[in-house]
Amino acid sequence: MRLIEYEGLSLLSEAGIPTPRFRVVSDPDEAVKAAVEVGLPVVLKAQVLVGGRGKAGGVKFAESLDEVERIAGALFGSEIRGERVGRVMVAEAVKHSEELYLSIIVDRASNTHLILASRMGGVDVEELSKRMPEKLIKVSVDPLIGLRDWQVRRVSSLLDLPSGLAPKIQDIVRRLYEVYRAFYCDLAEINPLAQTEDGRLIALDAKLIIDDNAARMFGFRFGGGLDAEREAEKLGLNYVELEGDIGIICNGAGLTMATMDLIHSLGRRPACFLDLGGGASAEKVYEAVKFLFNRPHVKLVLLNVLAGITRSDEVAEGIVRAYDEFRGSKKIVVRLTGTREEEGRRILESRNIGYFTRMPEAAEEAVRQLATSS
Ligand code: GDP
Ligand code: MN
């Protein structure tokens, strides 16, 4: 499981590795407030899991609050290499003169941990090892013996940094190794590790891939899922993060479980589920649908509601509002039946939304749409 940048940076920071001050926000207004808190100038970074965000336009600098608002406005809802931006990091823009590379990986060929380091940070390590393998320092660590001091000193002497930085890089290597071991990482990477003119080293980006079981044990979920659950709670939504790609919204626990089983039986996996409970208003449905549209791993939303106390027209209104807000860019399939069904149907028919009254048909349509899109 790959952690999203801010989760990784938080772990590094907790382990005592210097990182920039940052906040994670979910709309332009919050971005402006965050910029005031961390201090201008700032860098706005799309919290997506795809690599090479910088090149793909996911990392932008802002000098003023106006700029923060404008750039954040453009970032939110945009797509970086096919992944929708639902969250942005606002980080202090650290002025630096050099970019280093530092990582620790599992080396399956030799069954060791491998420390990789380079003065040529900022670029992809694959590219670096292809184009300038001599610039990539490799020190392997026997997992049974653990990290020895001479290995740390070797990394630092091969990097050949200005003298004052040697103890700092050594400290970071040790701490990164601790994170790597403690979280059962397959990869713990800092790229770039910035070297500032006043002689500091600061981790500007973190890529941590941790063992799936360890991730569960430590409460990490794909793409900041635990955070998502907390956020949903604040909105009064009953949300549970999973790892597939179909986001499920239902009313009532029984219907929710039945819908999940149905998706599984069709060979797909739910990305999450959200139980609206009884008597959901248009507003609540709107919040729920929007919330799922914003989850990076949700490729399609399947909403399955049996209207009783809940009214179909309210549900339909909420759906349409969220759908329009995303200008139809997100996929949703709806099964809606019961109270005020006709009114609900009419509202939905004005949009290009798959609508069904029977549950198996809706689930099949959801799976079909995903199969044709990927
Ligand atoms: P990636 O493209 O997904 O790896 O995103 P990074 O977080 O590594 O950012 C890409 C590039 O943006 C880095 O190599 C830096 O040159 C630059 N960058 C990122 N964060 C900062 C920052 O806080 N300050 C400055 N000056 N540059 C940054
Ligand atoms: Mn990077």
XYZ file of C-alpha atoms in Angstrom, residues 37-303:
267
model
C -0.738 29.732 8.760
C 2.324 28.209 7.110
C 3.512 31.540 5.709
C 4.075 32.741 2.136
C 5.483 31.789 -0.266
C 3.920 28.344 -0.405
C 3.906 25.337 -2.652
C 0.557 23.739 -3.490
C 0.793 20.012 -4.042
C -1.962 17.777 -5.354
C -2.344 14.807 -3.019
C -2.569 12.124 -5.650
C -0.868 8.770 -5.735
C 0.469 8.950 -9.263
C 4.180 9.580 -9.678
C 5.780 12.575 -11.376
C 3.218 15.066 -10.130
C 5.663 17.905 -10.581
C 5.945 17.346 -14.322
C 2.223 16.708 -14.664
C 1.338 20.086 -13.145
C 0.496 18.896 -9.648
C 3.090 21.012 -7.837
C 2.701 24.816 -8.032
C 4.226 27.782 -6.304
C 2.311 30.767 -4.986
C 3.738 34.056 -3.717
C 0.508 35.786 -2.718
C -2.846 34.795 -1.248
C -4.544 35.725 -4.527
C -2.270 33.314 -6.284
C -2.981 30.632 -3.699
C -6.696 31.008 -4.306
C -6.366 30.998 -8.070
C -4.005 28.016 -8.218
C -5.968 26.040 -5.646
C -9.138 26.777 -7.617
C -7.543 25.303 -10.717
C -6.061 22.296 -8.904
C -9.230 21.184 -7.144
C -11.308 18.995 -9.340
C -8.626 18.807 -11.995
C -7.035 15.510 -12.894
C -3.370 14.635 -12.615
C -2.620 11.671 -14.851
C -6.222 10.538 -14.525
C -6.464 10.966 -10.776
C -8.869 13.594 -9.540
C -7.477 16.112 -7.068
C -9.614 16.118 -3.932
C -6.967 17.290 -1.554
C -4.078 19.693 -1.724
C -1.089 20.138 0.525
C -0.166 23.727 1.290
C 3.483 23.654 2.323
C 6.001 26.269 3.183
C 8.059 26.741 -0.003
C 11.507 25.826 1.195
C 14.267 27.729 -0.603
C 17.008 25.306 -1.458
C 20.152 25.118 -3.516
C 20.431 21.370 -4.091
C 18.157 18.375 -4.309
C 19.365 15.031 -2.983
C 17.840 11.604 -3.255
C 17.585 9.120 -0.419
C 15.688 5.872 -0.153
C 15.689 2.451 1.402
C 14.234 -0.478 -0.497
C 13.899 -4.199 -0.123
C 16.400 -5.724 -2.513
C 14.795 -9.017 -3.419
C 17.771 -10.196 -5.450
C 20.121 -10.179 -2.464
C 17.572 -10.386 0.359
C 18.907 -7.234 1.941
C 17.781 -3.714 2.578
C 19.374 -1.347 0.158
C 20.102 2.291 0.903
C 20.148 4.400 -2.250
C 21.433 7.938 -2.205
C 22.440 10.550 -4.705
C 23.364 14.192 -5.099
C 21.172 14.161 -8.195
C 17.766 14.291 -6.521
C 14.529 15.605 -7.942
C 14.586 13.216 -10.876
C 13.182 9.735 -10.955
C 15.500 7.133 -9.478
C 14.829 4.749 -12.378
C 15.910 7.450 -14.779
C 18.951 8.223 -12.661
C 20.072 4.608 -12.455
C 19.688 4.256 -16.203
C 21.328 7.496 -17.265
C 23.934 8.014 -14.562
C 24.318 4.821 -12.548
C 27.650 6.089 -11.240
C 25.814 8.909 -9.456
C 23.730 6.486 -7.444
C 25.209 5.322 -4.169
C 24.192 1.879 -2.949
C 24.848 0.469 0.487
C 23.211 -2.775 1.470
C 22.163 -3.680 4.973
C 21.830 -7.209 6.248
C 18.355 -7.478 7.771
C 19.582 -9.824 10.504
C 22.418 -7.560 11.566
C 20.621 -4.279 11.062
C 21.978 -0.869 10.199
C 25.544 -0.355 11.364
C 27.202 2.942 11.984
C 29.863 2.395 9.348
C 27.131 1.980 6.738
C 25.597 5.288 7.702
C 29.004 6.960 7.542
C 29.658 5.325 4.183
C 26.486 6.810 2.686
C 27.444 10.202 4.008
C 31.060 10.084 2.858
C 30.105 8.891 -0.640
C 27.618 11.742 -0.906
C 30.487 14.060 -0.073
C 28.318 16.891 1.249
C 29.768 20.074 2.747
C 31.248 19.101 6.096
C 28.579 20.581 8.347
C 25.946 18.419 6.687
C 27.527 15.041 7.412
C 25.993 14.605 10.882
C 22.639 15.757 9.509
C 22.505 13.298 6.631
C 23.648 10.534 8.971
C 20.871 11.361 11.375
C 18.311 11.324 8.554
C 19.564 7.966 7.230
C 19.215 6.459 10.713
C 15.759 7.865 11.231
C 14.594 6.861 7.772
C 15.801 3.332 8.469
C 13.791 3.322 11.697
C 10.645 4.351 9.826
C 11.376 1.782 7.141
C 11.671 -1.010 9.706
C 8.906 0.104 12.040
C 6.309 0.298 9.261
C 7.445 -2.767 7.306
C 8.221 -0.704 4.238
C 9.036 -2.042 0.808
C 10.176 1.465 0.002
C 10.857 4.589 2.012
C 11.917 7.388 -0.288
C 12.692 11.061 0.161
C 12.932 12.808 -3.182
C 13.913 15.519 -3.065
C 15.792 15.897 0.157
C 16.490 19.602 -0.064
C 19.763 21.181 0.935
C 19.270 24.797 1.917
C 21.773 27.607 1.636
C 21.864 27.965 5.400
C 22.967 24.363 5.767
C 19.820 22.393 6.552
C 18.445 19.223 5.022
C 14.662 19.021 4.632
C 12.487 16.249 3.210
C 10.239 17.891 0.589
C 8.479 14.762 -0.610
C 7.876 11.317 0.823
C 6.977 8.103 -0.902
C 6.334 5.233 1.445
C 5.123 1.850 0.345
C 4.243 -0.275 3.303
C 3.243 -3.866 3.668
C -0.562 -4.232 3.402
C -0.923 -6.093 6.669
C 1.252 -3.577 8.478
C -0.857 -0.815 6.962
C -3.966 -2.307 8.521
C -2.222 -2.845 11.803
C -1.227 0.820 11.907
C -4.584 2.051 10.684
C -3.430 3.380 7.324
C -5.794 3.013 4.445
C -5.251 3.572 0.790
C -4.945 7.259 -0.027
C -5.611 8.668 3.410
C -8.648 6.514 4.141
C -8.640 6.852 7.908
C -8.606 10.587 7.528
C -11.471 10.246 5.101
C -13.485 8.387 7.710
C -12.850 11.128 10.239
C -13.782 13.793 7.728
C -16.978 11.944 6.842
C -17.843 11.738 10.513
C -17.586 15.505 10.783
C -20.106 15.793 7.950
C -22.387 13.382 9.787
C -21.815 10.651 7.231
C -21.466 7.021 8.137
C -18.559 6.074 5.895
C -16.195 3.109 5.740
C -13.135 2.993 3.520
C -12.317 -0.154 1.518
C -9.923 -0.854 -1.310
C -11.839 -1.550 -4.489
C -13.125 0.978 -6.998
C -16.930 1.108 -6.688
C -18.219 3.533 -4.081
C -21.476 2.363 -2.531
C -24.210 4.550 -1.043
C -27.257 2.900 0.491
C -29.805 3.482 3.195
C -29.704 0.928 5.986
C -27.068 -1.602 6.977
C -28.885 -4.582 5.448
C -29.177 -3.037 2.010
C -25.575 -1.873 2.220
C -24.282 -5.364 2.952
C -26.469 -6.922 0.259
C -25.158 -4.409 -2.280
C -21.572 -5.129 -1.303
C -22.167 -8.873 -1.694
C -23.685 -8.274 -5.088
C -20.648 -6.300 -6.246
C -18.346 -9.036 -4.967
C -20.382 -11.699 -6.738
C -19.912 -9.764 -9.980
C -16.166 -9.914 -9.477
C -15.555 -6.308 -8.382
C -14.619 -4.777 -5.090
C -16.271 -1.888 -3.271
C -14.073 1.184 -2.726
C -16.066 2.186 0.329
C -19.599 2.275 1.602
C -21.726 5.016 2.996
C -24.954 4.369 4.836
C -27.384 7.289 4.567
C -29.584 5.929 7.334
C -33.282 6.772 7.413
C -34.994 9.839 5.953
C -31.982 11.348 4.208
C -32.524 14.874 2.866
C -31.392 16.131 -0.543
C -28.607 17.968 1.275
C -27.309 14.805 2.924
C -27.432 12.849 -0.329
C -25.585 15.689 -2.049
C -22.865 15.644 0.642
C -22.600 11.865 0.424
C -22.311 11.701 -3.361
C -19.862 14.589 -3.424
C -17.782 12.921 -0.737
C -17.475 9.753 -2.778
C -16.796 11.644 -6.014
C -13.838 13.201 -4.220
C -12.296 9.951 -3.038
C -9.387 9.265 -5.392
C -9.944 5.518 -5.618
C -13.683 5.693 -6.348
C -14.089 5.138 -10.094
C -17.869 4.890 -10.012
C -20.606 5.434 -7.436
C -23.431 2.950 -7.102
C -26.299 4.459 -5.145
